[in-house]
Tab-separated table of N, CA and C in Angstrom:
chain	number	residue	atom	x	y	z
H	984	MET	N	49.571	18.129	-33.869
H	984	MET	CA	48.712	19.742	-34.314
H	984	MET	C	47.693	19.371	-33.638
H	985	TRP	N	47.222	18.362	-32.691
H	985	TRP	CA	46.516	18.239	-31.687
H	985	TRP	C	47.076	18.359	-30.180
H	986	ARG	N	46.880	19.285	-29.290
H	986	ARG	CA	47.748	19.422	-28.164
H	986	ARG	C	46.470	19.383	-26.325
H	987	GLN	N	45.888	18.260	-26.443
H	987	GLN	CA	45.344	18.424	-25.057
H	987	GLN	C	45.389	19.636	-23.777
H	988	VAL	N	44.555	20.486	-23.145
H	988	VAL	CA	44.613	21.067	-22.289
H	988	VAL	C	43.066	20.573	-21.569
H	989	GLU	N	43.349	20.832	-20.512
H	989	GLU	CA	43.039	20.523	-19.305
H	989	GLU	C	42.657	21.901	-18.752
H	990	CYS	N	41.443	22.237	-18.583
H	990	CYS	CA	40.672	23.063	-18.144
H	990	CYS	C	39.022	23.069	-17.214
H	991	PHE	N	39.615	24.134	-16.775
H	991	PHE	CA	38.315	23.744	-15.407
H	991	PHE	C	37.538	24.780	-15.474
H	992	PRO	N	36.119	25.146	-15.225
H	992	PRO	CA	34.877	26.010	-15.460
H	992	PRO	C	35.739	27.236	-14.089
H	993	GLU	N	35.043	28.026	-15.110
H	993	GLU	CA	34.734	29.045	-14.008
H	993	GLU	C	34.409	28.084	-12.076
H	994	GLN	N	35.316	29.669	-11.117
H	994	GLN	CA	35.131	29.095	-10.145
H	994	GLN	C	33.585	30.088	-9.799
H	995	ARG	N	32.332	29.843	-9.274
H	995	ARG	CA	31.190	31.355	-9.465
H	995	ARG	C	31.593	31.254	-8.138
H	996	SER	N	30.942	30.750	-7.394
H	996	SER	CA	31.122	30.516	-5.969
H	996	SER	C	32.238	30.207	-5.225
H	997	PHE	N	32.693	30.286	-3.554
H	997	PHE	CA	33.334	29.778	-2.784
H	997	PHE	C	32.347	29.445	-1.079
H	998	SER	N	32.816	28.482	-1.294
H	998	SER	CA	31.733	28.233	0.035
H	998	SER	C	33.398	27.857	0.828
H	999	ARG	N	33.518	28.321	2.390
H	999	ARG	CA	33.849	28.763	3.983
H	999	ARG	C	32.716	27.475	5.172
H	1000	THR	N	33.646	26.723	5.272
H	1000	THR	CA	32.708	26.812	7.336
H	1000	THR	C	33.916	26.359	8.701
H	1001	ASN	N	33.742	27.128	8.684
H	1001	ASN	CA	35.295	27.500	10.250
H	1001	ASN	C	36.561	27.443	9.300
H	1002	GLY	N	36.450	29.012	8.575
H	1002	GLY	CA	37.628	28.993	8.533
H	1002	GLY	C	38.279	28.174	7.347
H	1003	LYS	N	37.880	26.727	6.737
H	1003	LYS	CA	38.205	25.826	6.022
H	1003	LYS	C	37.571	26.317	4.663
H	1004	ALA	N	38.361	25.998	3.348
H	1004	ALA	CA	37.134	25.286	1.631
H	1004	ALA	C	35.975	24.177	2.461
H	1005	SER	N	34.851	24.542	1.991
H	1005	SER	CA	34.121	23.326	2.156
H	1005	SER	C	33.058	23.547	1.137
H	1006	LEU	N	32.601	21.687	1.706
H	1006	LEU	CA	31.753	21.760	-0.409
H	1006	LEU	C	29.045	22.585	0.816
H	1007	LEU	N	29.610	22.868	0.134
H	1007	LEU	CA	28.444	22.855	0.705
H	1007	LEU	C	26.240	22.286	0.300
H	1008	ILE	N	26.042	22.013	0.873
H	1008	ILE	CA	25.104	21.051	-0.014
H	1008	ILE	C	23.426	21.243	0.633
H	1009	PHE	N	22.205	21.645	-0.249
H	1009	PHE	CA	21.042	22.753	-0.097
H	1009	PHE	C	20.189	21.432	0.462
H	1010	ILE	N	19.410	20.582	1.006
H	1010	ILE	CA	18.608	19.985	1.089
H	1010	ILE	C	17.001	19.983	1.438
H	1011	ASN	N	16.848	19.719	0.221
H	1011	ASN	CA	14.630	20.452	0.767
H	1011	ASN	C	14.453	19.479	0.801
H	1012	LYS	N	13.292	20.035	1.387
H	1012	LYS	CA	11.870	18.928	1.958
H	1012	LYS	C	10.734	19.420	0.429
H	1013	GLN	N	10.471	17.811	0.472
H	1013	GLN	CA	9.228	17.716	-0.330
H	1013	GLN	C	8.240	18.559	0.156
H	1014	SER	N	7.647	19.045	-0.669
H	1014	SER	CA	6.493	20.043	0.227
H	1014	SER	C	5.247	19.102	1.086
H	1015	ASP	N	5.282	17.630	0.949
H	1015	ASP	CA	3.880	17.289	2.108
H	1015	ASP	C	5.020	17.176	2.854
H	1016	ALA	N	5.937	16.969	2.643
H	1016	ALA	CA	7.323	16.784	4.915
H	1016	ALA	C	6.745	18.111	5.681
H	1017	ASN	N	7.179	17.261	7.097
H	1017	ASN	CA	7.174	18.415	7.869
H	1017	ASN	C	8.365	18.908	8.312
H	1018	THR	N	8.507	20.460	8.286
H	1018	THR	CA	10.351	20.267	8.828
H	1018	THR	C	10.496	20.069	10.343
H	1019	VAL	N	10.026	20.691	11.085
H	1019	VAL	CA	10.468	20.710	12.526
H	1019	VAL	C	10.438	19.177	12.529
H	1020	LYS	N	9.464	17.681	11.899
H	1020	LYS	CA	9.670	16.501	12.032
H	1020	LYS	C	11.339	16.211	11.854
H	1021	TRP	N	11.451	16.937	10.472
H	1021	TRP	CA	12.657	15.829	9.852
H	1021	TRP	C	13.531	16.304	10.715
H	1022	ARG	N	13.563	17.545	11.292
H	1022	ARG	CA	14.868	17.556	12.104
H	1022	ARG	C	15.708	16.810	13.024
H	1023	GLY	N	14.213	16.040	13.412
H	1023	GLY	CA	15.239	14.788	14.440
H	1023	GLY	C	15.506	13.855	13.358
H	1024	THR	N	15.318	13.395	12.068
H	1024	THR	CA	15.796	12.630	11.359
H	1024	THR	C	17.013	12.937	10.398
H	1025	LYS	N	17.461	14.376	10.907
H	1025	LYS	CA	18.446	14.878	9.660
H	1025	LYS	C	19.583	14.102	9.987
H	1026	LYS	N	20.463	13.805	11.429
H	1026	LYS	CA	21.458	12.980	11.807
H	1026	LYS	C	21.445	11.065	10.655
H	1027	ASN	N	20.243	11.093	10.501
H	1027	ASN	CA	20.040	9.410	9.692
H	1027	ASN	C	20.949	9.397	8.199
H	1028	TRP	N	21.355	10.848	7.806
H	1028	TRP	CA	21.730	10.709	6.727
H	1028	TRP	C	22.600	9.427	5.361
H	1029	ARG	N	21.948	8.819	5.066
H	1029	ARG	CA	22.456	8.462	3.292
H	1029	ARG	C	23.789	8.340	3.907
H	1030	LEU	N	23.607	9.931	3.186
H	1030	LEU	CA	24.834	10.234	2.204
H	1030	LEU	C	26.366	10.131	3.155
H	1031	LYS	N	26.257	10.238	4.421
H	1031	LYS	CA	27.221	10.574	5.627
H	1031	LYS	C	27.611	9.191	5.501
H	1032	LYS	N	26.940	8.352	6.022
H	1032	LYS	CA	27.265	6.336	5.983
H	1032	LYS	C	28.002	5.739	5.468
H	1033	SER	N	27.941	6.870	3.609
H	1033	SER	CA	28.671	6.270	2.159
H	1033	SER	C	29.656	6.712	2.368
H	1034	LEU	N	30.014	7.619	3.199
H	1034	LEU	CA	31.866	8.209	2.866
H	1034	LEU	C	32.160	8.130	3.430
H	1035	PRO	N	33.957	8.277	3.737
H	1035	PRO	CA	34.593	7.754	4.655
H	1035	PRO	C	34.749	8.488	5.828
H	1036	GLN	N	35.033	7.541	7.317
H	1036	GLN	CA	35.052	7.968	8.162
H	1036	GLN	C	36.292	9.826	8.316
H	1037	ASP	N	36.875	10.523	7.743
H	1037	ASP	CA	37.655	11.866	7.404
H	1037	ASP	C	36.388	13.300	7.734
H	1038	VAL	N	35.383	12.852	6.734
H	1038	VAL	CA	34.597	13.656	6.090
H	1038	VAL	C	33.763	13.779	7.794
H	1039	GLU	N	33.513	15.224	7.664
H	1039	GLU	CA	32.733	15.751	8.448
H	1039	GLU	C	31.283	16.798	7.500
H	1040	PHE	N	30.459	16.234	9.281
H	1040	PHE	CA	29.152	17.107	8.301
H	1040	PHE	C	28.473	17.943	9.177
H	1041	SER	N	28.708	19.463	9.249
H	1041	SER	CA	28.416	20.141	10.167
H	1041	SER	C	26.949	21.204	9.014
H	1042	LEU	N	26.128	21.167	10.706
H	1042	LEU	CA	24.742	21.663	9.973
H	1042	LEU	C	24.653	23.183	10.098
H	1043	VAL	N	24.957	24.217	8.665
H	1043	VAL	CA	25.597	25.843	9.073
H	1043	VAL	C	23.946	26.484	9.029
H	1044	MET	N	22.405	25.954	8.289
H	1044	MET	CA	21.514	26.378	8.491
H	1044	MET	C	19.768	25.273	8.548
H	1045	ASP	N	19.340	25.695	10.036
H	1045	ASP	CA	18.281	24.486	9.932
H	1045	ASP	C	16.982	25.615	10.695
H	1046	GLN	N	16.226	25.748	9.023
H	1046	GLN	CA	14.633	26.418	9.698
H	1046	GLN	C	13.826	25.961	10.515
H	1047	SER	N	14.030	24.843	10.516
H	1047	SER	CA	13.368	24.208	12.023
H	1047	SER	C	13.084	24.948	12.546
H	1048	ARG	N	13.744	25.487	13.347
H	1048	ARG	CA	14.025	26.172	14.934
H	1048	ARG	C	13.216	27.415	14.360
H	1049	LEU	N	13.534	27.916	13.506
H	1049	LEU	CA	12.547	29.382	13.324
H	1049	LEU	C	11.068	28.937	13.025
H	1050	ILE	N	11.277	27.842	12.404
H	1050	ILE	CA	9.638	27.350	12.381
H	1050	ILE	C	8.754	27.331	13.607
H	1051	GLN	N	9.475	26.783	14.378
H	1051	GLN	CA	9.780	26.547	16.014
H	1051	GLN	C	9.277	27.545	17.111
H	1052	LYS	N	9.773	28.707	16.194
H	1052	LYS	CA	9.770	29.664	17.256
H	1052	LYS	C	8.259	30.701	17.095
H	1053	ALA	N	8.482	30.813	15.962
H	1053	ALA	CA	7.413	31.068	14.700
H	1053	ALA	C	5.833	31.304	15.260
H	1054	THR	N	5.558	29.045	15.430
H	1054	THR	CA	4.870	28.004	15.847
H	1054	THR	C	4.589	29.431	17.318
H	1055	SER	N	4.976	28.936	17.643
H	1055	SER	CA	5.234	29.004	19.178
H	1055	SER	C	4.394	30.324	19.812
H	1056	SER	N	5.131	31.536	19.010
H	1056	SER	CA	4.785	32.747	19.279
H	1056	SER	C	2.810	32.965	18.950
H	1057	VAL	N	2.635	32.194	18.112
H	1057	VAL	CA	1.697	32.507	17.260
H	1057	VAL	C	0.213	32.363	18.074
H	1058	SER	N	0.732	30.337	19.093
H	1058	SER	CA	-0.194	30.764	19.973
H	1058	SER	C	0.098	30.816	21.182
H	1059	GLN	N	1.156	31.677	21.546
H	1059	GLN	CA	1.377	32.699	22.660
H	1059	GLN	C	0.622	34.049	22.297
H	1060	SER	N	0.299	34.722	20.920
H	1060	SER	CA	-0.729	35.851	20.857
H	1060	SER	C	-1.967	34.993	21.174
H	1061	GLY	N	-2.485	33.616	20.338
H	1061	GLY	CA	-3.981	33.895	20.639
H	1061	GLY	C	-4.443	33.659	22.562
H	1062	LEU	N	-3.459	32.934	22.936
H	1062	LEU	CA	-3.884	33.535	24.240
H	1062	LEU	C	-4.254	34.283	24.858
H	1063	ILE	N	-3.182	35.429	24.651
H	1063	ILE	CA	-3.133	36.901	25.003
H	1063	ILE	C	-4.626	37.181	24.328
H	1064	GLY	N	-4.516	36.583	23.338
H	1064	GLY	CA	-6.051	37.063	22.206
H	1064	GLY	C	-7.639	36.459	23.565
H	1065	ALA	N	-7.149	35.193	23.469
H	1065	ALA	CA	-8.422	35.106	24.557
H	1065	ALA	C	-8.437	35.571	25.281
H	1066	PHE	N	-7.315	35.586	26.504
H	1066	PHE	CA	-8.049	36.345	27.651
H	1066	PHE	C	-8.301	37.849	27.566
H	1067	LEU	N	-7.682	38.589	26.710
H	1067	LEU	CA	-8.122	39.551	26.731
H	1067	LEU	C	-9.298	39.900	26.349
H	1068	ALA	N	-9.637	39.183	24.998
H	1068	ALA	CA	-11.506	38.787	24.782
H	1068	ALA	C	-12.486	38.600	26.458
H	1069	ILE	N	-12.463	37.936	26.872
H	1069	ILE	CA	-13.017	37.291	28.122
H	1069	ILE	C	-12.529	38.819	28.795
H	1070	ALA	N	-11.746	39.550	29.148
H	1070	ALA	CA	-12.115	40.623	30.272
H	1070	ALA	C	-12.590	41.511	29.689
H	1071	VAL	N	-12.476	42.038	28.706
H	1071	VAL	CA	-13.746	42.544	26.878
H	1071	VAL	C	-14.935	42.012	27.956
H	1072	LEU	N	-14.949	40.938	27.864
H	1072	LEU	CA	-15.847	39.977	28.121
H	1072	LEU	C	-17.098	40.606	29.865
H	1073	TYR	N	-16.030	40.191	30.543
H	1073	TYR	CA	-16.415	40.013	32.088
H	1073	TYR	C	-16.640	42.223	31.903
H	1074	ILE	N	-16.372	43.017	32.045
H	1074	ILE	CA	-16.083	44.248	31.835
H	1074	ILE	C	-17.838	44.758	31.318
H	1075	PHE	N	-17.844	44.207	30.480
H	1075	PHE	CA	-19.397	44.742	29.524
H	1075	PHE	C	-20.395	43.695	30.128
H	1076	LEU	N	-20.814	42.845	30.657
H	1076	LEU	CA	-21.049	42.220	31.133
H	1076	LEU	C	-21.294	42.159	33.036
H	1077	ARG	N	-20.433	42.442	33.371
H	1077	ARG	CA	-20.023	42.136	35.446
H	1077	ARG	C	-21.058	40.869	35.146
H	1078	SER	N	-20.808	39.797	34.418
H	1078	SER	CA	-21.623	38.012	35.066
H	1078	SER	C	-20.280	37.321	34.892
H	1079	VAL	N	-19.658	36.947	35.741
H	1079	VAL	CA	-19.034	35.750	35.529
H	1079	VAL	C	-19.545	34.357	34.689
H	1080	GLY	N	-20.761	34.193	35.477
H	1080	GLY	CA	-21.551	32.734	35.003
H	1080	GLY	C	-21.518	33.121	33.109
H	1081	SER	N	-22.195	34.414	32.480
H	1081	SER	CA	-22.401	35.049	31.316
H	1081	SER	C	-21.199	34.979	30.147
H	1082	THR	N	-20.427	35.515	31.960
H	1082	THR	CA	-19.038	35.747	30.506
H	1082	THR	C	-18.526	34.101	30.104
H	1083	ILE	N	-18.541	33.009	31.293
H	1083	ILE	CA	-18.118	31.599	31.136
H	1083	ILE	C	-19.335	31.503	29.536
H	1084	ALA	N	-19.903	31.324	29.830
H	1084	ALA	CA	-20.930	30.726	28.942
H	1084	ALA	C	-20.411	31.375	27.575
H	1085	ILE	N	-19.708	32.625	27.520
H	1085	ILE	CA	-20.601	33.373	26.048
H	1085	ILE	C	-19.028	32.922	25.624
H	1086	ALA	N	-17.521	32.676	26.541
H	1086	ALA	CA	-15.722	32.612	26.171
H	1086	ALA	C	-16.073	30.863	25.671
H	1087	VAL	N	-16.991	29.900	26.191
H	1087	VAL	CA	-17.192	28.805	26.360
H	1087	VAL	C	-17.651	28.116	24.085
H	1088	ALA	N	-18.713	29.389	24.537
H	1088	ALA	CA	-19.296	29.145	22.722
H	1088	ALA	C	-18.519	29.892	22.231
H	1089	ILE	N	-17.817	30.621	22.139
H	1089	ILE	CA	-16.790	31.306	21.386
H	1089	ILE	C	-15.322	29.832	21.378
H	1090	LEU	N	-15.085	29.107	22.050
H	1090	LEU	CA	-14.574	28.361	21.641
H	1090	LEU	C	-14.693	27.324	21.042
H	1091	PHE	N	-16.137	26.862	21.110
H	1091	PHE	CA	-16.368	25.170	20.229
H	1091	PHE	C	-16.602	25.709	19.105
H	1092	ARG	N	-16.610	27.348	19.093
H	1092	ARG	CA	-17.279	27.402	17.952
H	1092	ARG	C	-17.261	26.953	16.208
């Protein structure tokens, strides 16, 4: 009267890496963690150590690179802005001493 039937859930997504079927795992950081600092420790995964040697790990997406580029861009823009502000001060004041005094005062404000 009863029969056993093996059922598998419907496949909703499929992951391939380098042309082979793969398992995609997302690792999210805690809100108080630093993404850029985490980048240096990602090779110390406990999961990798607990699986057989023939299991291959490859990094597919790394947001720390994007964050480093963005912070570098902000730093560069800040330096360019500071240089332009000092240049405009010098053009209006026409005095090196006054320009330096005001620039230092702005920096340490």
